[in-house]
PDB file of C-alpha atoms in Angstrom:
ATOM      1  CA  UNK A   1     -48.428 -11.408 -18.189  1.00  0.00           C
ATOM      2  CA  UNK A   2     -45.116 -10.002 -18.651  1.00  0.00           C
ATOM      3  CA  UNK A   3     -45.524  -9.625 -22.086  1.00  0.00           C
ATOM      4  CA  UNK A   4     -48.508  -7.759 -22.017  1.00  0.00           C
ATOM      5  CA  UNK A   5     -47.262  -5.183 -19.166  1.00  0.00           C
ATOM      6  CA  UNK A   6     -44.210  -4.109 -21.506  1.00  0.00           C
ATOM      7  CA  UNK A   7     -46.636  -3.901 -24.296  1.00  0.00           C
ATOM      8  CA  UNK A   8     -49.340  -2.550 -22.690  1.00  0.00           C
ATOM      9  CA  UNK A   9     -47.685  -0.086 -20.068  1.00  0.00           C
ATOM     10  CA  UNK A  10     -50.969   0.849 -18.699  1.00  0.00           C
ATOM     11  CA  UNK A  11     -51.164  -2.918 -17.367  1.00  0.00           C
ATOM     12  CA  UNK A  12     -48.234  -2.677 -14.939  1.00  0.00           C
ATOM     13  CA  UNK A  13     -49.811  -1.885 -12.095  1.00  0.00           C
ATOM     14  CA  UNK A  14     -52.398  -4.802 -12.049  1.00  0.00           C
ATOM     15  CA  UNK A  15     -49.167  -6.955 -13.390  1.00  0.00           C
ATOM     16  CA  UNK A  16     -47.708  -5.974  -9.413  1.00  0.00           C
ATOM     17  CA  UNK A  17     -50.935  -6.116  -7.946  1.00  0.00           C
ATOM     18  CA  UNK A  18     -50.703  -9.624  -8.798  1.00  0.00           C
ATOM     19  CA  UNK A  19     -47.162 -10.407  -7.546  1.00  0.00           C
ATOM     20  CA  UNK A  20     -48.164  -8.726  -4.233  1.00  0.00           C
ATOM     21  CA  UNK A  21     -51.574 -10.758  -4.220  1.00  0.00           C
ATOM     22  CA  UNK A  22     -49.981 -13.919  -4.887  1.00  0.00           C
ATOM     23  CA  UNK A  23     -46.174 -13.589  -3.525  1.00  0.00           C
ATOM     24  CA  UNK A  24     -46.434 -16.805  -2.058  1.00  0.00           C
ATOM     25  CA  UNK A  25     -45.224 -18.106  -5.159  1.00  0.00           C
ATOM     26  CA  UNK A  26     -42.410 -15.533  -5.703  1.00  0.00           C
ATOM     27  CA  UNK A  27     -40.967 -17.910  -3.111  1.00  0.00           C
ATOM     28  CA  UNK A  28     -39.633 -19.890  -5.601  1.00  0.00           C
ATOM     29  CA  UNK A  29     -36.215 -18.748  -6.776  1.00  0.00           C
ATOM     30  CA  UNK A  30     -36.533 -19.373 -10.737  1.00  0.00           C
ATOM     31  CA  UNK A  31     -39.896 -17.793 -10.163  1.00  0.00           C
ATOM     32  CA  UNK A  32     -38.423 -14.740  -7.949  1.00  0.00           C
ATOM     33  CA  UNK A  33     -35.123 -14.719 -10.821  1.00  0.00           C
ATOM     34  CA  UNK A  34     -37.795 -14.423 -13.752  1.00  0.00           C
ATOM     35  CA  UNK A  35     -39.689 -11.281 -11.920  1.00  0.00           C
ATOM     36  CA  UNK A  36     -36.603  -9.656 -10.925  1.00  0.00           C
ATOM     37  CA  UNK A  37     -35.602 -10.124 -15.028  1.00  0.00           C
ATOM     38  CA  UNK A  38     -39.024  -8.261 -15.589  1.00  0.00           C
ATOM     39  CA  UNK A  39     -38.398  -5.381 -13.041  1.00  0.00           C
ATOM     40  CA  UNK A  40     -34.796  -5.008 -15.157  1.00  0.00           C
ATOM     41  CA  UNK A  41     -36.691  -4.675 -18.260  1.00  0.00           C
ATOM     42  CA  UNK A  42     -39.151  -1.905 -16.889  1.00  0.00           C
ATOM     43  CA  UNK A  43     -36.346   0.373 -15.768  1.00  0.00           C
ATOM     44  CA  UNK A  44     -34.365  -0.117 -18.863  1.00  0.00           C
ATOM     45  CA  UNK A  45     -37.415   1.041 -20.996  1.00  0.00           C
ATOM     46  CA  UNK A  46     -39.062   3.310 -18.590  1.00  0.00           C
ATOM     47  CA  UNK A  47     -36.096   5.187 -16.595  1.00  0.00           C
ATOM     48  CA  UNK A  48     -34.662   7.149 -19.163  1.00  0.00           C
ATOM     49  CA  UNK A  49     -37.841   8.276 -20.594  1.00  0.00           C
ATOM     50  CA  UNK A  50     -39.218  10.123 -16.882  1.00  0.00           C
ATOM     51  CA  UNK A  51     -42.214   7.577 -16.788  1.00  0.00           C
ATOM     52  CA  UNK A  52     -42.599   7.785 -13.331  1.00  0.00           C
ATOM     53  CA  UNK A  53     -45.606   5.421 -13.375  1.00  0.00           C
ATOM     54  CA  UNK A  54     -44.119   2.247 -14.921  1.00  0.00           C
ATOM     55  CA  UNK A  55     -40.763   2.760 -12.688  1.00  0.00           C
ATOM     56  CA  UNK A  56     -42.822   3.373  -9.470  1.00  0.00           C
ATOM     57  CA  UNK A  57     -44.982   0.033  -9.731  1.00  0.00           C
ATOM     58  CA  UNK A  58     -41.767  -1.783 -10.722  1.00  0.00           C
ATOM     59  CA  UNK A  59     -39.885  -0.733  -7.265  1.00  0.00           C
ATOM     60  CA  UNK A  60     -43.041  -1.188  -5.299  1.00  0.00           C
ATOM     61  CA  UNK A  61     -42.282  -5.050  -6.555  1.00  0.00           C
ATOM     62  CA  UNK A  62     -39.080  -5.133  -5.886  1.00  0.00           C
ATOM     63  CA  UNK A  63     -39.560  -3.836  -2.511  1.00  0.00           C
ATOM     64  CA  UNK A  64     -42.520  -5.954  -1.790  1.00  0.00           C
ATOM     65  CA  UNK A  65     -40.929  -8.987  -3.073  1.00  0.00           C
ATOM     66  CA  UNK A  66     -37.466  -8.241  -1.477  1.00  0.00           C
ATOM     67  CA  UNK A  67     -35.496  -8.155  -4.632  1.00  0.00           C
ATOM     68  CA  UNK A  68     -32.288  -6.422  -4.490  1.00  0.00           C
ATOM     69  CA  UNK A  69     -31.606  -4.073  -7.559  1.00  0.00           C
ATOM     70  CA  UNK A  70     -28.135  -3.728  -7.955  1.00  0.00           C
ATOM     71  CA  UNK A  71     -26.228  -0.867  -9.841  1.00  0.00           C
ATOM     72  CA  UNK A  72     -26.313  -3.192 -13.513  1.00  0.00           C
ATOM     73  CA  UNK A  73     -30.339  -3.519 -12.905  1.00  0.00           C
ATOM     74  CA  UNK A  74     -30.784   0.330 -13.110  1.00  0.00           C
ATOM     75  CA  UNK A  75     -29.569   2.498 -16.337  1.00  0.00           C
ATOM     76  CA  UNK A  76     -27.672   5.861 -15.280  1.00  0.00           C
ATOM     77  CA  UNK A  77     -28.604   8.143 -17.913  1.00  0.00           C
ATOM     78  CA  UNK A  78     -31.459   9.984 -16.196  1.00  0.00           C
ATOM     79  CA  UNK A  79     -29.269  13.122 -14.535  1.00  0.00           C
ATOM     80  CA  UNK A  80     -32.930  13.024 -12.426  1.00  0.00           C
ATOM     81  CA  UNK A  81     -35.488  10.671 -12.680  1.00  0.00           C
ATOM     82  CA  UNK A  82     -38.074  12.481 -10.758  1.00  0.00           C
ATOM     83  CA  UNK A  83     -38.678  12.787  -6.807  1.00  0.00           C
ATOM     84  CA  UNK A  84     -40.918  10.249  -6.366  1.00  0.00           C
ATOM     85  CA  UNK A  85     -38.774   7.914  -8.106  1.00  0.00           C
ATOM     86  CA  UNK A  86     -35.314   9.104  -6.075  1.00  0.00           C
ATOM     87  CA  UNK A  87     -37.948   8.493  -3.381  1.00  0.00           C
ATOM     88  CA  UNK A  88     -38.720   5.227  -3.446  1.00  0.00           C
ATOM     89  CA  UNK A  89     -35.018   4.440  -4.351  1.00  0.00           C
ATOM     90  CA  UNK A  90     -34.814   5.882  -1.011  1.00  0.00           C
ATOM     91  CA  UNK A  91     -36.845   3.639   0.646  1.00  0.00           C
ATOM     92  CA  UNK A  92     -35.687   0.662  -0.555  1.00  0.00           C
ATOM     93  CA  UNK A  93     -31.945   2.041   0.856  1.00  0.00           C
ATOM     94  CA  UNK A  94     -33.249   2.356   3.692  1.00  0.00           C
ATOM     95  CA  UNK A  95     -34.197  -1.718   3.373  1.00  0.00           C
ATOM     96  CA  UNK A  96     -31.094  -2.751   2.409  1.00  0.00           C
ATOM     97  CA  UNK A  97     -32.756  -3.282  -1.282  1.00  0.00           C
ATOM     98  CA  UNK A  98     -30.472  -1.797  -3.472  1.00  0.00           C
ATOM     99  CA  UNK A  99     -26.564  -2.161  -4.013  1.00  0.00           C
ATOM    100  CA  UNK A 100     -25.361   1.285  -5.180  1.00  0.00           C
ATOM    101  CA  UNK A 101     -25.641   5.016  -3.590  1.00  0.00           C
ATOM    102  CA  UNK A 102     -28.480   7.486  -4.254  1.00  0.00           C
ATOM    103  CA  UNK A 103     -25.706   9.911  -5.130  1.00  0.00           C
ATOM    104  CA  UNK A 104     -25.414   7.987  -8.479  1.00  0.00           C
ATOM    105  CA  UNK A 105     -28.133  10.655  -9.530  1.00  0.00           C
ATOM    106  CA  UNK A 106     -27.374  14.513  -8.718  1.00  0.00           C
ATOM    107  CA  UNK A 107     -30.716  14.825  -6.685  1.00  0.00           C
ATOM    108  CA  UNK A 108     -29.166  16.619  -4.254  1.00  0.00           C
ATOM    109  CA  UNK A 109     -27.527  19.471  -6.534  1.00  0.00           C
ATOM    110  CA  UNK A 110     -31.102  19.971  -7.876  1.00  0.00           C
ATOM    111  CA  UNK A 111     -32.660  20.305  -4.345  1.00  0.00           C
ATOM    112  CA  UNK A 112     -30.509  22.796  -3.986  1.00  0.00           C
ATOM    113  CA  UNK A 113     -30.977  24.923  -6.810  1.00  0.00           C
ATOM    114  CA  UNK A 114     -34.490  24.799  -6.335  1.00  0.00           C
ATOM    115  CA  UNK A 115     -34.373  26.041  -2.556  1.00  0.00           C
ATOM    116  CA  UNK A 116     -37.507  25.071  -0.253  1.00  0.00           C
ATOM    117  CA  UNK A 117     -40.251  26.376  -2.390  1.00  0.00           C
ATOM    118  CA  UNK A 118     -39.393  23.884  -5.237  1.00  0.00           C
ATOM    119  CA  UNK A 119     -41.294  21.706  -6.953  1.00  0.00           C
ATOM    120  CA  UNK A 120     -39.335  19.018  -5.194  1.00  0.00           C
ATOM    121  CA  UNK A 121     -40.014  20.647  -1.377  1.00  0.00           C
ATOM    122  CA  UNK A 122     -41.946  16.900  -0.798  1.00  0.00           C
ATOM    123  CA  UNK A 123     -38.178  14.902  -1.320  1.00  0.00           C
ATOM    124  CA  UNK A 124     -36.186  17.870   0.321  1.00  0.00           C
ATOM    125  CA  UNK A 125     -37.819  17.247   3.661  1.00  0.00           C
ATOM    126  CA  UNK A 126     -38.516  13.356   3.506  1.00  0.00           C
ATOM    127  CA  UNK A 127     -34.311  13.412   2.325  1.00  0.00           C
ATOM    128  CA  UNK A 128     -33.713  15.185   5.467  1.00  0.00           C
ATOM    129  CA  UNK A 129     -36.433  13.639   7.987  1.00  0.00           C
ATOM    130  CA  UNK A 130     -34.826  10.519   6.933  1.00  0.00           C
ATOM    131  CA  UNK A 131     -31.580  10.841   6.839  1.00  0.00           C
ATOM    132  CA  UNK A 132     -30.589  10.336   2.928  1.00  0.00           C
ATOM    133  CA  UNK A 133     -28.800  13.264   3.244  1.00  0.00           C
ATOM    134  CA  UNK A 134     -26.209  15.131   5.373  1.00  0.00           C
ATOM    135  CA  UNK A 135     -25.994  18.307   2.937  1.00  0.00           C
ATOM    136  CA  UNK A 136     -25.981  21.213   5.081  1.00  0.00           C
ATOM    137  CA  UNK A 137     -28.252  23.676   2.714  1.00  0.00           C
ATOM    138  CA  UNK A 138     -31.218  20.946   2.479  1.00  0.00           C
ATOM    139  CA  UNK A 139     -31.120  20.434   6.015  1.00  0.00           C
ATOM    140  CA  UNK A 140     -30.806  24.479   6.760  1.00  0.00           C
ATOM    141  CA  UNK A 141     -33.830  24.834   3.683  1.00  0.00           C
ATOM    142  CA  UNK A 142     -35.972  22.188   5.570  1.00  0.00           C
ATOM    143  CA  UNK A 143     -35.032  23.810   9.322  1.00  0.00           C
ATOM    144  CA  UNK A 144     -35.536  27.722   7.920  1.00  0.00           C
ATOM    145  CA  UNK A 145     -39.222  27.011   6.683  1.00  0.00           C
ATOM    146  CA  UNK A 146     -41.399  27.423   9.865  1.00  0.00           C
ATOM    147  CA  UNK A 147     -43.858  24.902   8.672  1.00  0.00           C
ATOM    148  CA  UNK A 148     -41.236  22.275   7.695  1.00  0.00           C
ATOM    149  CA  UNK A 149     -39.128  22.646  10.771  1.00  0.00           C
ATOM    150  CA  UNK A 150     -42.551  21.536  13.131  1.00  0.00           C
ATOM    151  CA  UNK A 151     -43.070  18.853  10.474  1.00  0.00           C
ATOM    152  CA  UNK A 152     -39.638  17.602  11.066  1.00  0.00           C
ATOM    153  CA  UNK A 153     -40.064  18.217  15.378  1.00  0.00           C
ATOM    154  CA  UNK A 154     -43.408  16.406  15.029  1.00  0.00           C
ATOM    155  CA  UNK A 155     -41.895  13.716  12.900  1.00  0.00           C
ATOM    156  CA  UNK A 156     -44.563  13.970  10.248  1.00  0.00           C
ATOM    157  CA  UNK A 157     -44.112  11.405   7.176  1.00  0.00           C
ATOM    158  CA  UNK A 158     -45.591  12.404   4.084  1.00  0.00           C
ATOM    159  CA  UNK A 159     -44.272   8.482   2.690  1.00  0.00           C
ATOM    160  CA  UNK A 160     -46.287   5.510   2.988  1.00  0.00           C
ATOM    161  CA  UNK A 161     -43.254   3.035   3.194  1.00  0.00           C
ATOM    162  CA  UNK A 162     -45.435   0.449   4.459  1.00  0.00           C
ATOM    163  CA  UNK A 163     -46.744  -0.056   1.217  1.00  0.00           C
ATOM    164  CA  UNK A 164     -43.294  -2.576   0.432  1.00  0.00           C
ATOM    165  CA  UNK A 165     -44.636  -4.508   3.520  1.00  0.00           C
ATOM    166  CA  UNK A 166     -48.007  -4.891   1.414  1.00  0.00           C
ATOM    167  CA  UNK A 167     -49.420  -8.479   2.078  1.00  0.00           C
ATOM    168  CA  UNK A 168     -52.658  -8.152  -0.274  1.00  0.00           C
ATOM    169  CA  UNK A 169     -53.410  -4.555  -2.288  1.00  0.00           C
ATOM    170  CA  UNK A 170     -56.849  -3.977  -3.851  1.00  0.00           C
ATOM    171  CA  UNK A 171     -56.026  -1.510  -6.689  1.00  0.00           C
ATOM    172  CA  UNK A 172     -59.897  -0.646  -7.154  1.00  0.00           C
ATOM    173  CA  UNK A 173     -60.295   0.311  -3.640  1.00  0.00           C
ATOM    174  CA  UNK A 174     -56.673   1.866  -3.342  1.00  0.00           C
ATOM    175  CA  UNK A 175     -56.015   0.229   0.145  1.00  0.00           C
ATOM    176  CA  UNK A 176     -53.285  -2.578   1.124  1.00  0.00           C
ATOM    177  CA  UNK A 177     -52.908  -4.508   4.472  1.00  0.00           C
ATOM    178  CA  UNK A 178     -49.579  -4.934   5.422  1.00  0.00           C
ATOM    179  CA  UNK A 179     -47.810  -8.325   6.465  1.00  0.00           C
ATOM    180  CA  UNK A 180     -48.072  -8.705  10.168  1.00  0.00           C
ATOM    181  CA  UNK A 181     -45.538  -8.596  12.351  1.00  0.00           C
ATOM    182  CA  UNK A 182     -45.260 -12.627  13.098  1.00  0.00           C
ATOM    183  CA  UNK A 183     -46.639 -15.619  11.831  1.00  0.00           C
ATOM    184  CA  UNK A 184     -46.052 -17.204   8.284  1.00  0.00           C
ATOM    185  CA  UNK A 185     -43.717 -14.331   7.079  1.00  0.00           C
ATOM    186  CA  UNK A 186     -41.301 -14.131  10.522  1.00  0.00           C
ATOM    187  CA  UNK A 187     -38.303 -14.224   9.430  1.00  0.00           C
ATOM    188  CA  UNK A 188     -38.813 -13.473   5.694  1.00  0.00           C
ATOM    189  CA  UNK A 189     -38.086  -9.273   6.096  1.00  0.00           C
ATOM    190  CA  UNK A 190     -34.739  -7.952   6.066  1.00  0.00           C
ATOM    191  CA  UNK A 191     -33.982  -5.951   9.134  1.00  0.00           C
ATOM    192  CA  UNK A 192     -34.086  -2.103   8.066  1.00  0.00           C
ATOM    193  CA  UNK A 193     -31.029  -0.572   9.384  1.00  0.00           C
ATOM    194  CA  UNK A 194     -31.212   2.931   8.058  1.00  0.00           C
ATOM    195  CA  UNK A 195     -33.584   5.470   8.154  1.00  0.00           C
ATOM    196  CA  UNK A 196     -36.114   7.809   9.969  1.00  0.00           C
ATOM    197  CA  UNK A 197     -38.235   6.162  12.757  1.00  0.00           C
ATOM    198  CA  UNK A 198     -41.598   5.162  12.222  1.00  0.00           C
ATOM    199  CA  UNK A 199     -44.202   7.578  12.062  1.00  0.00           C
ATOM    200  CA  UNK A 200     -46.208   7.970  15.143  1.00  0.00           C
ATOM    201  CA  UNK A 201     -49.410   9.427  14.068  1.00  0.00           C
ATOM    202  CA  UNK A 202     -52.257   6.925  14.186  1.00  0.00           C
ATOM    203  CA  UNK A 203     -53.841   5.603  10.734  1.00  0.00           C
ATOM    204  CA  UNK A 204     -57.548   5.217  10.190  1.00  0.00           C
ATOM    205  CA  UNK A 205     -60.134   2.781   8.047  1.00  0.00           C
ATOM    206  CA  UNK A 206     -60.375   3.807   4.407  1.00  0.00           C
ATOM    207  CA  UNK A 207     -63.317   7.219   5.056  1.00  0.00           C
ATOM    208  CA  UNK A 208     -67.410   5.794   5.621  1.00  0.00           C
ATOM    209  CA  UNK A 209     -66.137   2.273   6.164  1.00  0.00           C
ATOM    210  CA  UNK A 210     -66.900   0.659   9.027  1.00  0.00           C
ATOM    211  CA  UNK A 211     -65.120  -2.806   8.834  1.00  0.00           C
ATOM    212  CA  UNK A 212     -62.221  -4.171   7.362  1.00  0.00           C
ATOM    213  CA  UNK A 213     -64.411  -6.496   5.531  1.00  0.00           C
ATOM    214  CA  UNK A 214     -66.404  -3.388   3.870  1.00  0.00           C
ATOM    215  CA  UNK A 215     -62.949  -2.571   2.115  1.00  0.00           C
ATOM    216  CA  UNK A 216     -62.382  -5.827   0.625  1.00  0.00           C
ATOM    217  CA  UNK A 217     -65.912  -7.169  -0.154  1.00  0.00           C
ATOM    218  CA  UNK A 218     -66.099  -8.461  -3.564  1.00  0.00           C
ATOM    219  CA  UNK A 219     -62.131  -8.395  -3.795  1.00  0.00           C
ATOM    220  CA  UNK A 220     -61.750 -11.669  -6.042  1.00  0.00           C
ATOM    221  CA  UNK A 221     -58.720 -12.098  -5.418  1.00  0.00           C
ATOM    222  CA  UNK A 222     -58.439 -12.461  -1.247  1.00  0.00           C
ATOM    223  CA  UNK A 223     -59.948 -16.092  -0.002  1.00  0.00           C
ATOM    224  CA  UNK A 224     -59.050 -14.800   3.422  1.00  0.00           C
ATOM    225  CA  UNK A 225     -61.472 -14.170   6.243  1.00  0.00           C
ATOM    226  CA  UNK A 226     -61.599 -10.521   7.490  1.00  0.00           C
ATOM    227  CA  UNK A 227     -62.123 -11.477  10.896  1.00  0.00           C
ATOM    228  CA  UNK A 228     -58.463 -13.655  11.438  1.00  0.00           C
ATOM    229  CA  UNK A 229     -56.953 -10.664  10.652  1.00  0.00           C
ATOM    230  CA  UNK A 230     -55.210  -8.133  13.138  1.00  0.00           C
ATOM    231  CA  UNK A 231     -53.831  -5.768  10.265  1.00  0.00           C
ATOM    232  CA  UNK A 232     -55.623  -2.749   8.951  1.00  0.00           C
ATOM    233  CA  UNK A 233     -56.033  -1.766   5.453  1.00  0.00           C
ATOM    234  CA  UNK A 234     -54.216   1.288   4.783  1.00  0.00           C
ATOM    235  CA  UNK A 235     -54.755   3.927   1.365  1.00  0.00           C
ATOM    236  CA  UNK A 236     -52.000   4.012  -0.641  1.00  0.00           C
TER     237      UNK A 236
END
């Protein structure tokens, strides 16, 4: 399966939709060693070329499957790998998931350069609702721009980090349920000590359905029974 995803590129993301599906078995340290080998490989070939897609579904592993990348996991010559990719390096700081400094990467120089109105404006506010950064021009582009400034009074997240608490994800449908908050898994998530707070604005069922069980109906890969659940499944 492996195999096939760094052949066939366009197979990673069913490659971690399978991993997330099935981490129960990622319990298993040679197993949990041989993915983390696999997420290595994916940045190696993927990083330095800007494919955001390959290195996004790799992190979204490692954060899922709590697999700390450390700075040897992750090459270091992209001067800027992209802001969602920065991003999610972000979020998995913010997890304790990664062993080296965003500032490895001159993200913040470029966020600069390009001022609010950037192409980047998305990882210049999240940076600065979050905390990433203490750079006094990001946080005085993100407070000058009316619209950002209530954003950042209303605390307004435009990330889904809940996605690395993903318990099952149903690619066709685009919607995950997250792990809940005790049971099976207490004890098995890190405690996050950096970052924003959680967002506060409520989240709704996937649009026209009605049920959790309308989301996952014909999912082939969930045995579970819709109504034990007390989790919601969220878009990604």
């Amino acid at each position: 399966m492996f195999r096939l995803s760094r052949d066939f590129p366009i197979c990673i993301s069913h490659v971690v939709g399978f991993l997330i599906n099935n981490q129960g078995l990622c319990a298993n340290q040679e197993v949990k060693t041989r993915v983390h080998s696999w997420i290595r490989s994916i940045l190696a070939i993927h990083l330095p070329q800007g494919h955001n897609f390959e290195v996004a579904w790799s992190l979204v592993a490692a954060g899922v499957l709590r697999i700390k990348l450390e700075a040897s996991d992750v090459p270091t010559d992209s001067a800027f790998p992209g802001s969602i990719i920065i991003a999610l390096f972000g979020l998995l700081w913010e997890r304790n998931l990664i062993g080296f400094s965003l500032s490895r990467w001159d993200w913040r120089g470029v966020l600069r350069a390009q001022g609010t109105f950037g192409e980047n404006w998305l990882l210049l506010y999240e940076a600065v609702r979050r905390g990433w950064t203490k750079d006094r021009k990001l946080i005085s582009h993100a407070n000058g721009h009316t619209l950002l400034a209530l954003a950042l009074k209303e605390n307004v997240a435009f990330l889904r980090d809940d996605v690395l608490d993903a318990w099952r994800i149903n690619l066709d449908r685009r919607t995950f349920r997250p792990k809940a908050a005790s049971g099976d898994l207490k004890g098995s998530l890190p405690q996050v000590t950096k970052g924003a707070p959680k967002r506060t604005t409520p989240v709704f069922l996937h649009r026209g359905s009605d049920s959790i069980a309308d989301l996952y109906e014909g999912d082939a890969d969930s045995d579970e029974s819709s109504e034990s659940l007390d989790e919601v499944a969220l878009d990604y």
